Amino acid sequence: MVTTITNFGRSGPYDWLIQRATAVILGVYTIFLFGYFVFSGDISYVEWKSLFEATWMRIFSLLALLALGAHAWIGMWTVATDYLHNGFVKFIAQAVGGVILFVYVVWGVQILWGL
């Protein structure tokens, strides 16, 4: 079995399972937001703010944000492994992508929880 330090779950089936689970979380989150927009009609700032002030929505959004980060990391790692054959280029691509993902997740947490 091939394992590398840059692989998220360190095994293909585990990464596949995480990729599918995070896709389901992101799908449910997207469907929820789409349904909220469709069935709420004209949404004001106050309604939007009150939705995201609810603790359950903050937790749901945090779960979706973390799922997006894991999903993107596994996808990026897979593409880099399959298509980038130069080790240095692969390392730089994964390092830059990892830093960007980390910044986005931290920034998202700050926005959600007002830190």
PDB file of C-alpha atoms in Angstrom, residues 3-107:
ATOM      1  CA  THR A   3       1.227   6.014   1.831  1.00  0.00           C
ATOM      2  CA  THR A   4       2.543   9.535   1.739  1.00  0.00           C
ATOM      3  CA  ILE A   5       2.566  12.300   4.246  1.00  0.00           C
ATOM      4  CA  THR A   6       0.532  14.595   1.996  1.00  0.00           C
ATOM      5  CA  ASN A   7      -2.340  12.133   1.659  1.00  0.00           C
ATOM      6  CA  PHE A   8      -5.310  13.053   3.884  1.00  0.00           C
ATOM      7  CA  GLY A   9      -6.419   9.601   5.030  1.00  0.00           C
ATOM      8  CA  ARG A  10      -3.333   7.637   4.039  1.00  0.00           C
ATOM      9  CA  SER A  11      -5.331   5.056   2.099  1.00  0.00           C
ATOM     10  CA  GLY A  12      -7.314   5.151  -1.110  1.00  0.00           C
ATOM     11  CA  PRO A  13     -10.557   3.651   0.220  1.00  0.00           C
ATOM     12  CA  TYR A  14     -10.505   5.915   3.266  1.00  0.00           C
ATOM     13  CA  ASP A  15      -9.962   9.002   1.106  1.00  0.00           C
ATOM     14  CA  TRP A  16     -12.730   7.835  -1.220  1.00  0.00           C
ATOM     15  CA  LEU A  17     -15.092   7.471   1.748  1.00  0.00           C
ATOM     16  CA  ILE A  18     -14.191  10.912   3.126  1.00  0.00           C
ATOM     17  CA  GLN A  19     -14.666  12.436  -0.333  1.00  0.00           C
ATOM     18  CA  ARG A  20     -18.156  10.928  -0.598  1.00  0.00           C
ATOM     19  CA  ALA A  21     -19.164  11.835   2.971  1.00  0.00           C
ATOM     20  CA  THR A  22     -18.048  15.439   2.523  1.00  0.00           C
ATOM     21  CA  ALA A  23     -19.914  15.573  -0.805  1.00  0.00           C
ATOM     22  CA  VAL A  24     -23.093  14.503   0.978  1.00  0.00           C
ATOM     23  CA  ILE A  25     -22.609  17.169   3.672  1.00  0.00           C
ATOM     24  CA  LEU A  26     -22.002  19.844   1.041  1.00  0.00           C
ATOM     25  CA  GLY A  27     -25.011  18.648  -0.948  1.00  0.00           C
ATOM     26  CA  VAL A  28     -27.331  18.775   2.072  1.00  0.00           C
ATOM     27  CA  TYR A  29     -26.041  22.246   2.974  1.00  0.00           C
ATOM     28  CA  THR A  30     -26.567  23.489  -0.592  1.00  0.00           C
ATOM     29  CA  ILE A  31     -30.074  22.020  -0.797  1.00  0.00           C
ATOM     30  CA  PHE A  32     -30.950  23.583   2.562  1.00  0.00           C
ATOM     31  CA  LEU A  33     -29.768  27.043   1.485  1.00  0.00           C
ATOM     32  CA  PHE A  34     -31.491  26.713  -1.887  1.00  0.00           C
ATOM     33  CA  GLY A  35     -34.737  25.670  -0.154  1.00  0.00           C
ATOM     34  CA  TYR A  36     -34.416  28.557   2.284  1.00  0.00           C
ATOM     35  CA  PHE A  37     -34.079  31.008  -0.597  1.00  0.00           C
ATOM     36  CA  VAL A  38     -36.970  29.492  -2.561  1.00  0.00           C
ATOM     37  CA  PHE A  39     -39.462  29.158   0.293  1.00  0.00           C
ATOM     38  CA  SER A  40     -38.587  32.344   2.184  1.00  0.00           C
ATOM     39  CA  GLY A  41     -39.382  34.629  -0.701  1.00  0.00           C
ATOM     40  CA  ASP A  42     -37.746  38.013  -0.434  1.00  0.00           C
ATOM     41  CA  ILE A  43     -35.057  37.706   2.229  1.00  0.00           C
ATOM     42  CA  SER A  44     -34.075  40.800   4.178  1.00  0.00           C
ATOM     43  CA  TYR A  45     -30.783  41.405   5.934  1.00  0.00           C
ATOM     44  CA  VAL A  46     -32.471  40.882   9.311  1.00  0.00           C
ATOM     45  CA  GLU A  47     -33.779  37.432   8.303  1.00  0.00           C
ATOM     46  CA  TRP A  48     -30.391  36.437   6.862  1.00  0.00           C
ATOM     47  CA  LYS A  49     -28.597  37.660   9.988  1.00  0.00           C
ATOM     48  CA  SER A  50     -31.003  35.857  12.313  1.00  0.00           C
ATOM     49  CA  LEU A  51     -30.533  32.621  10.352  1.00  0.00           C
ATOM     50  CA  PHE A  52     -26.762  32.744  10.790  1.00  0.00           C
ATOM     51  CA  GLU A  53     -26.960  33.872  14.419  1.00  0.00           C
ATOM     52  CA  ALA A  54     -28.681  30.610  15.343  1.00  0.00           C
ATOM     53  CA  THR A  55     -26.210  28.209  16.918  1.00  0.00           C
ATOM     54  CA  TRP A  56     -27.463  25.225  14.915  1.00  0.00           C
ATOM     55  CA  MET A  57     -26.842  27.131  11.650  1.00  0.00           C
ATOM     56  CA  ARG A  58     -23.380  28.167  12.749  1.00  0.00           C
ATOM     57  CA  ILE A  59     -22.557  24.544  13.558  1.00  0.00           C
ATOM     58  CA  PHE A  60     -24.081  23.371  10.267  1.00  0.00           C
ATOM     59  CA  SER A  61     -22.078  26.028   8.385  1.00  0.00           C
ATOM     60  CA  LEU A  62     -18.896  25.082  10.244  1.00  0.00           C
ATOM     61  CA  LEU A  63     -19.463  21.436   9.342  1.00  0.00           C
ATOM     62  CA  ALA A  64     -19.949  22.434   5.699  1.00  0.00           C
ATOM     63  CA  LEU A  65     -16.820  24.607   5.804  1.00  0.00           C
ATOM     64  CA  LEU A  66     -14.698  21.784   7.236  1.00  0.00           C
ATOM     65  CA  ALA A  67     -16.209  19.358   4.747  1.00  0.00           C
ATOM     66  CA  LEU A  68     -15.326  21.744   1.933  1.00  0.00           C
ATOM     67  CA  GLY A  69     -11.741  21.954   3.190  1.00  0.00           C
ATOM     68  CA  ALA A  70     -11.357  18.166   3.424  1.00  0.00           C
ATOM     69  CA  HIS A  71     -13.074  17.639   0.073  1.00  0.00           C
ATOM     70  CA  ALA A  72     -10.854  20.208  -1.642  1.00  0.00           C
ATOM     71  CA  TRP A  73      -7.673  18.825  -0.052  1.00  0.00           C
ATOM     72  CA  ILE A  74      -8.368  15.274  -1.194  1.00  0.00           C
ATOM     73  CA  GLY A  75      -9.303  16.467  -4.675  1.00  0.00           C
ATOM     74  CA  MET A  76      -6.199  18.628  -4.908  1.00  0.00           C
ATOM     75  CA  TRP A  77      -3.970  15.820  -3.662  1.00  0.00           C
ATOM     76  CA  THR A  78      -5.485  13.389  -6.170  1.00  0.00           C
ATOM     77  CA  VAL A  79      -5.036  15.765  -9.103  1.00  0.00           C
ATOM     78  CA  ALA A  80      -1.471  16.632  -8.042  1.00  0.00           C
ATOM     79  CA  THR A  81      -0.584  12.950  -7.657  1.00  0.00           C
ATOM     80  CA  ASP A  82      -2.082  11.987 -11.009  1.00  0.00           C
ATOM     81  CA  TYR A  83      -0.925  14.892 -13.171  1.00  0.00           C
ATOM     82  CA  LEU A  84       2.155  16.478 -11.585  1.00  0.00           C
ATOM     83  CA  HIS A  85       5.114  14.159 -11.986  1.00  0.00           C
ATOM     84  CA  ASN A  86       7.889  16.478 -10.882  1.00  0.00           C
ATOM     85  CA  GLY A  87       8.264  16.072  -7.112  1.00  0.00           C
ATOM     86  CA  PHE A  88       9.206  19.705  -6.478  1.00  0.00           C
ATOM     87  CA  VAL A  89       6.295  21.067  -8.512  1.00  0.00           C
ATOM     88  CA  LYS A  90       3.926  18.646  -6.777  1.00  0.00           C
ATOM     89  CA  PHE A  91       5.206  19.728  -3.351  1.00  0.00           C
ATOM     90  CA  ILE A  92       4.866  23.444  -4.170  1.00  0.00           C
ATOM     91  CA  ALA A  93       1.339  22.957  -5.568  1.00  0.00           C
ATOM     92  CA  GLN A  94       0.257  21.031  -2.477  1.00  0.00           C
ATOM     93  CA  ALA A  95       1.938  23.472  -0.087  1.00  0.00           C
ATOM     94  CA  VAL A  96       0.360  26.531  -1.726  1.00  0.00           C
ATOM     95  CA  GLY A  97      -3.030  24.804  -1.919  1.00  0.00           C
ATOM     96  CA  GLY A  98      -2.774  23.710   1.711  1.00  0.00           C
ATOM     97  CA  VAL A  99      -1.937  27.204   2.904  1.00  0.00           C
ATOM     98  CA  ILE A 100      -4.805  28.682   0.904  1.00  0.00           C
ATOM     99  CA  LEU A 101      -7.241  26.082   2.274  1.00  0.00           C
ATOM    100  CA  PHE A 102      -6.022  26.716   5.825  1.00  0.00           C
ATOM    101  CA  VAL A 103      -6.462  30.482   5.439  1.00  0.00           C
ATOM    102  CA  TYR A 104      -9.966  30.023   4.017  1.00  0.00           C
ATOM    103  CA  VAL A 105     -11.026  27.696   6.837  1.00  0.00           C
ATOM    104  CA  VAL A 106      -9.636  29.975   9.568  1.00  0.00           C
ATOM    105  CA  TRP A 107     -11.207  32.994   7.882  1.00  0.00           C
TER     106      TRP A 107
END
